[in-house]
Short mmCIF file of C-alpha atoms in Angstrom, two decimals:
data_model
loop_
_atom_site.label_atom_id
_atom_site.label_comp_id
_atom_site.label_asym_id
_atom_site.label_seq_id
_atom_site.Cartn_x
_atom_site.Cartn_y
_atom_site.Cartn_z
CA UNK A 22 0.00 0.00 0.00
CA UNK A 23 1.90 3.29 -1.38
CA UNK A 24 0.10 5.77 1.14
CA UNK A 25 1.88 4.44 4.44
CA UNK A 26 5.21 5.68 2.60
CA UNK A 27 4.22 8.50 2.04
CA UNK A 28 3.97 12.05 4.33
CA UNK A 29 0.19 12.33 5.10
CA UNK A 30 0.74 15.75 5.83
CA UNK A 31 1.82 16.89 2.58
CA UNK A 32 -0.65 18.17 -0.14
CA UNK A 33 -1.72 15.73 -2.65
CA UNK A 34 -3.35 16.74 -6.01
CA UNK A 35 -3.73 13.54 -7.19
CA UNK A 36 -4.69 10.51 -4.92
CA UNK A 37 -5.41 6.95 -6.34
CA UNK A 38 -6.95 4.46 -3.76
CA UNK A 39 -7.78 0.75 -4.50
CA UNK A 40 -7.25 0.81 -8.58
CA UNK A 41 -8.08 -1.87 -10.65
CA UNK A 42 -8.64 -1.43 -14.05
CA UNK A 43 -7.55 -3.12 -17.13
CA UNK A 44 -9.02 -4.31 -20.41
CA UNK A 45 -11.80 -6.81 -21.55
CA UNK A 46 -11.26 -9.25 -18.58
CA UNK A 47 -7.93 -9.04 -18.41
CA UNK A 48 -6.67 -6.87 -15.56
CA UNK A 49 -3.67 -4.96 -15.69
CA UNK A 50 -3.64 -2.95 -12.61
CA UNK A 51 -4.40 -4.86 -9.37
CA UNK A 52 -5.57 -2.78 -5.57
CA UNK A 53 -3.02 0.12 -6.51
CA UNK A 54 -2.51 3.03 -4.25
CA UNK A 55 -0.77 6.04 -4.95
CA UNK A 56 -0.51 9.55 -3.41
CA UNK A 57 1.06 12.72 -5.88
CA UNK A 58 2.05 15.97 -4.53
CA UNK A 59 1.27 19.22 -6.56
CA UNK A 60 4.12 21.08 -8.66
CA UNK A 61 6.25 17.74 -8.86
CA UNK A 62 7.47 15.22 -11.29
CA UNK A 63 6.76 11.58 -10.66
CA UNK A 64 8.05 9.30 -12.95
CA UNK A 65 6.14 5.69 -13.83
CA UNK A 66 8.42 3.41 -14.74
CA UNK A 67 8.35 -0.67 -15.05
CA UNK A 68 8.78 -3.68 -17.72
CA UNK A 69 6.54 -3.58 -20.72
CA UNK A 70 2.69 -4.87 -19.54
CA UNK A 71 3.24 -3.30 -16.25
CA UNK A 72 0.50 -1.24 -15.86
CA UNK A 73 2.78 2.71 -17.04
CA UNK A 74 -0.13 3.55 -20.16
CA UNK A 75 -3.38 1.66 -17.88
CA UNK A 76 -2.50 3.62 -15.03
CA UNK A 77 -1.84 7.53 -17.00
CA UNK A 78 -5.22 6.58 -18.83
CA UNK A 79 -6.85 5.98 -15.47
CA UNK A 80 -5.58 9.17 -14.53
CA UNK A 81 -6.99 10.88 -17.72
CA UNK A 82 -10.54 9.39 -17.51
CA UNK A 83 -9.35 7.77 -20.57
CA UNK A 84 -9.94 4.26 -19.23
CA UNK A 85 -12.75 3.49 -16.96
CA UNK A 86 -11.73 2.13 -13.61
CA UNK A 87 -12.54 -1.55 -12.10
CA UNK A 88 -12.69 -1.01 -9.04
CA UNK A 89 -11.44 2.19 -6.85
CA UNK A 90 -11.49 5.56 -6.85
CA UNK A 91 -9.36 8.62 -8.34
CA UNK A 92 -9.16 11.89 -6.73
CA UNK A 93 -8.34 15.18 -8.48
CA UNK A 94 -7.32 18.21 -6.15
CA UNK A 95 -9.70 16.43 -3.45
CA UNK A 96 -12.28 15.63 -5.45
CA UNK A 97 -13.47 12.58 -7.39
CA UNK A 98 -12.16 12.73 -11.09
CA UNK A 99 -16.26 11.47 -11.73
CA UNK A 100 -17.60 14.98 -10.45
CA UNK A 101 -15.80 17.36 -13.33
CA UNK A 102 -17.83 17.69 -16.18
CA UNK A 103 -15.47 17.85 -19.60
CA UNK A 104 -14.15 21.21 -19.59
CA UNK A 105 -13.55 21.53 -16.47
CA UNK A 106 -11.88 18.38 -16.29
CA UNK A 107 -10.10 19.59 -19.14
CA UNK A 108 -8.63 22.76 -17.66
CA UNK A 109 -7.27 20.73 -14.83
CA UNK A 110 -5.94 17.33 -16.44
CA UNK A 111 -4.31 17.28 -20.13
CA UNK A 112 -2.79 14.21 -21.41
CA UNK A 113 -0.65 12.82 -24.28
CA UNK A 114 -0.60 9.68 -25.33
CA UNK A 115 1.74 7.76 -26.55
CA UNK A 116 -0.38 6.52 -29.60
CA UNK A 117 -2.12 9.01 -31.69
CA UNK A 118 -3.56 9.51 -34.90
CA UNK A 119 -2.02 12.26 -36.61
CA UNK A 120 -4.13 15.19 -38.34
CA UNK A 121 -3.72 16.43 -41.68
CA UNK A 122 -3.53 20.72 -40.00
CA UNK A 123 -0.95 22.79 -39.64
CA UNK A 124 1.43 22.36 -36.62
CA UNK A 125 -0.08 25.77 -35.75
CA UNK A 126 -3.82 24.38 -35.64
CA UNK A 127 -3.04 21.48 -33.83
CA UNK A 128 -1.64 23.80 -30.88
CA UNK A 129 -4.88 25.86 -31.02
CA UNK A 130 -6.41 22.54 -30.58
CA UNK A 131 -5.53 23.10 -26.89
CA UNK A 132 -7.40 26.14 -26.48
CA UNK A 133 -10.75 24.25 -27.09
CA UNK A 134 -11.68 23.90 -22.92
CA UNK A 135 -11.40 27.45 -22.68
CA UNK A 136 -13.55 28.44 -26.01
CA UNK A 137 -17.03 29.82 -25.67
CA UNK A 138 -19.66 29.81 -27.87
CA UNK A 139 -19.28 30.17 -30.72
CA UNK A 140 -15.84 28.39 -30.98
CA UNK A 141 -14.19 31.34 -32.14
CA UNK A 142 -10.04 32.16 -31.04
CA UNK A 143 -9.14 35.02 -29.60
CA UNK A 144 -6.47 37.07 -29.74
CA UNK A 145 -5.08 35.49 -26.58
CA UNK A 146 -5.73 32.18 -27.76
CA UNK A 147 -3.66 32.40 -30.41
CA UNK A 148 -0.90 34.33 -28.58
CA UNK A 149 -0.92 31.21 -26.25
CA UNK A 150 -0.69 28.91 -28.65
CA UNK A 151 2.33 30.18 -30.65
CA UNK A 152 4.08 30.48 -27.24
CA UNK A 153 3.15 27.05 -26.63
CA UNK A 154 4.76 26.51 -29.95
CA UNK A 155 7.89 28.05 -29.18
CA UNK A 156 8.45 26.54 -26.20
CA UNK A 157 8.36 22.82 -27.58
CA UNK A 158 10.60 23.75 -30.49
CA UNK A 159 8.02 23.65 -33.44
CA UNK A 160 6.99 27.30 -34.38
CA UNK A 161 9.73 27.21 -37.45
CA UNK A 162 7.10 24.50 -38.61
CA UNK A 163 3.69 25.85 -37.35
CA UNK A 164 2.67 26.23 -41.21
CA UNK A 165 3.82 23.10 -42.17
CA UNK A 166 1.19 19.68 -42.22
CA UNK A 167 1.36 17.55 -39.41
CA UNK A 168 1.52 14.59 -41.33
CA UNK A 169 4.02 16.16 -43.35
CA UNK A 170 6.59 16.41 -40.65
CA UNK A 171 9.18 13.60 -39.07
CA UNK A 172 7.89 11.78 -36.02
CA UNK A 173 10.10 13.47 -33.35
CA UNK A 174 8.89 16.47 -35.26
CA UNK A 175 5.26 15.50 -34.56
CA UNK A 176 6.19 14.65 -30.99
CA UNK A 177 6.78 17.63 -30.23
CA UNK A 178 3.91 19.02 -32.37
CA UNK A 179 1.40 17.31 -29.90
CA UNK A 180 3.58 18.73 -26.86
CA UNK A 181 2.51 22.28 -27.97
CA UNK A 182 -0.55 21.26 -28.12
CA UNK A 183 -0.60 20.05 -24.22
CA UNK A 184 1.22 23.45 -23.60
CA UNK A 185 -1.16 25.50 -24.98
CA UNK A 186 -3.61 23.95 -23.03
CA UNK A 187 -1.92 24.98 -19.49
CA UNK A 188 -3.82 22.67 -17.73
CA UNK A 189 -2.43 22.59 -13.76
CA UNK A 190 -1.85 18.32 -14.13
CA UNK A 191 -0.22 17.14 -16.88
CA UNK A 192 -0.24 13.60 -17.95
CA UNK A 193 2.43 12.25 -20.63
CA UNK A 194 2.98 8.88 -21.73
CA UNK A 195 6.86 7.97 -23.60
CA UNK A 196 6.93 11.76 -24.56
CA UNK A 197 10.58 11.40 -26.12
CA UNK A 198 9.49 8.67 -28.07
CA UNK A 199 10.82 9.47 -31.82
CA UNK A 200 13.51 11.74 -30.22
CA UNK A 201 16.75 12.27 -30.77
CA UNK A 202 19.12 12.89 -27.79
CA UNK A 203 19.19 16.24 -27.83
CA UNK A 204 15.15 16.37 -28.03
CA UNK A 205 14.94 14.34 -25.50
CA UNK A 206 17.18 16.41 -23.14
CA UNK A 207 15.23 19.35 -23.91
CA UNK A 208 11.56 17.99 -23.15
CA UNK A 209 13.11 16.32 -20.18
CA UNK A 210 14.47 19.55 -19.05
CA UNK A 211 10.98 21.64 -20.23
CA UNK A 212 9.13 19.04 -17.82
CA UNK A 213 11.57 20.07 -14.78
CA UNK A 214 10.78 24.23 -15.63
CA UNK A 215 6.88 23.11 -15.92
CA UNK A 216 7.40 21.74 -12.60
CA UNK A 217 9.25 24.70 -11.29
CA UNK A 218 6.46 27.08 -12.59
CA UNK A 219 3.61 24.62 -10.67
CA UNK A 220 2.53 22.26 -12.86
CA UNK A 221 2.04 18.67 -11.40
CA UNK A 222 3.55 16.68 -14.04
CA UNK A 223 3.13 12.64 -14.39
CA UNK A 224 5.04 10.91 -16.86
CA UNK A 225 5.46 7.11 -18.14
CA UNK A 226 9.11 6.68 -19.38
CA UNK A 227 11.19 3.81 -20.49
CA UNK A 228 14.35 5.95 -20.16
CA UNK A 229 15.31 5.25 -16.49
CA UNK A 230 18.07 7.63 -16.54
CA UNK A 231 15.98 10.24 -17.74
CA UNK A 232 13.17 9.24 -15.15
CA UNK A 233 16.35 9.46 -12.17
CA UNK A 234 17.23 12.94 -13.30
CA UNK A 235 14.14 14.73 -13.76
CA UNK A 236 11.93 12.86 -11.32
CA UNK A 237 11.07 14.13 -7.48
CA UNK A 238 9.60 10.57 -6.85
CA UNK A 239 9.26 7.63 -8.51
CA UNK A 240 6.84 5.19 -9.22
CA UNK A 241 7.86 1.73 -10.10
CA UNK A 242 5.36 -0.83 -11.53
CA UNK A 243 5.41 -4.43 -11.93
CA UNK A 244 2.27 -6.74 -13.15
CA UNK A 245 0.23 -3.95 -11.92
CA UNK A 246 1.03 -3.21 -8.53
CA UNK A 247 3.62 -0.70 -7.05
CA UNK A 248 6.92 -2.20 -6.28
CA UNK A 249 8.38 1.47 -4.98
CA UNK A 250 7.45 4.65 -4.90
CA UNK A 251 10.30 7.24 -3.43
CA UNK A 252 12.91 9.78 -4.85
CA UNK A 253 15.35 8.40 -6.83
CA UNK A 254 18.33 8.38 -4.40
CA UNK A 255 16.40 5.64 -2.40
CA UNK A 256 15.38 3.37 -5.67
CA UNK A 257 19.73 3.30 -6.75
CA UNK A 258 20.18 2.58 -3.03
CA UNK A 259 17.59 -0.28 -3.80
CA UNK A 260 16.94 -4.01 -5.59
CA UNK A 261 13.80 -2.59 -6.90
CA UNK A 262 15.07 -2.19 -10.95
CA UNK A 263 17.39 -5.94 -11.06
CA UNK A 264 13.76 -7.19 -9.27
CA UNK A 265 11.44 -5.79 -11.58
CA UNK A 266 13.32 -5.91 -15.18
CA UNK A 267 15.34 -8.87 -14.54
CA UNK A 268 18.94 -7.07 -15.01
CA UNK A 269 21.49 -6.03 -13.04
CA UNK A 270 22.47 -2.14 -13.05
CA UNK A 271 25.95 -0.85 -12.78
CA UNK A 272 25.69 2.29 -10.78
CA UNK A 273 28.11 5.14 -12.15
CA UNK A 274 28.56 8.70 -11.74
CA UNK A 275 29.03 11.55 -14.17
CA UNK A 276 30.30 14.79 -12.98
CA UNK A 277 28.61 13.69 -9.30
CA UNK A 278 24.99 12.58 -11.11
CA UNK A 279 24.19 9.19 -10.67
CA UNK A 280 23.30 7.19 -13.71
CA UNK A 281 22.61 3.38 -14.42
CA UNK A 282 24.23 1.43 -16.73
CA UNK A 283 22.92 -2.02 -17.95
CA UNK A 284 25.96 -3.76 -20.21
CA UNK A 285 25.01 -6.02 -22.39
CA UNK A 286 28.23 -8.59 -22.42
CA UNK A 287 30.03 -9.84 -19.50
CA UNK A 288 34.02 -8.59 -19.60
#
């Protein structure tokens, strides 16, 4: 049970008791607990099948739920109607179709929980949208078709799009997938400034490095149940990741970071 490792005194924006959810009959999460505190990063991390995508669609209404319940800000994720659910939670997926609009449009996308009637921009819609833009590295290509563009390209495309939505909780599953390096350090290090600025940010990763640096906590799955949950100086201290993945790390340390490495043939 996650909550008796965690500080009850601290503020929680998102609280998960007693989860089960999964698909057709086949469950995927099992009894899961899980506490987050506002204006951090938690990281969800765990073997393929885990639970990382059930669990952020959970979050993101995007699943329905077996059994338990899913609080938002202290209240039941059930009680927001759509917009208003959509001005506190936005979420990217990790599969998505891809539109054939501008880069531009698709940011503006994001605007739609905030759009009266009629649907019509405003000025400030459309100033937040090309900031949004420039801030995940696409507005060189906000004219340019979605489908048009390279996958990290896209990527980063639909990032905008979550951006310009400036929801408080943000919900991303694999968002460096496509990515090259250098993308990838510069999402990872837009999630910390989100964070910084007071967005609660939740994000599914493969990349345990990545999830180390950027992450206040962590949350490690395995067949659907919470194997840790702590910042990341307590999981290297851990067996959690040879446990859970079935290899054995080799702790190292660049210029006094720790990192993992996992090599692939004995000396």
């Amino acid at each position: 049970m996650i909550n008796s490792m965690i500080n009850p005194t601290n503020a929680y924006i998102i609280r998960a008791e007693g989860l089960s959810a999964g698909y057709t009959s086949k469950p995927v999460l099992r009894d899961l607990d899980l506490c987050l505190e506002a204006g951090s990063v938690t990281a969800i991390i765990g073997p393929n099948g885990s639970g990382k995508s059930t669990l952020i669609k959970c979050l993101a209404r995007q699943l329905p739920r077996v059994s338990g319940s899913v609080e938002i800000d202290g209240r039941s994720i059930d009680a927001y109607d759509s917009l208003a659910f959509a001005r506190q939670v936005s979420y990217l997926a990790q599969v998505r179709h891809v539109p054939m609009i501008t880069v531009e449009s698709l940011a503006l996308r994001g605007r739609f929980p905030y759009l009266g009637f009629p649907r019509r921009y405003s000025r400030e819609d459309r100033e937040i949208a090309e900031a949004a833009t420039r801030r995940a590295g696409v507005y060189e290509l906000a004219k340019e078709y979605m489908p048009e563009i390279s996958g990290g390209e896209a990527q980063k495309a639909f990032l905008s799009m979550i951006l310009a939505q400036d929801a408080e909780i943000m919900l991303l599953d694999e968002p460096t997938t496509h990515l090259d390096i250098r993308h990838q350090h510069e999402v990872s290090r837009l999630l910390r400034e989100l964070a910084r600025e007071g967005k609660t940010i939740v994000v599914a990763l493969h990349d345990l490095n990545c999830a180390i640096q950027i992450s206040d906590n962590i949350c490690a799955l395995d067949k659907g149940r919470v194997a840790f949950f702590g910042p990341p100086d307590k999981l290297l201290k851990s067996t959690v990741i040879r446990d859970t993945f079935g290899v054995e790390p080799v702790p190292v340390s660049v210029n006094g970071s720790a990192h993992l490495a996992f090599p692939i043939l004995s000396p």
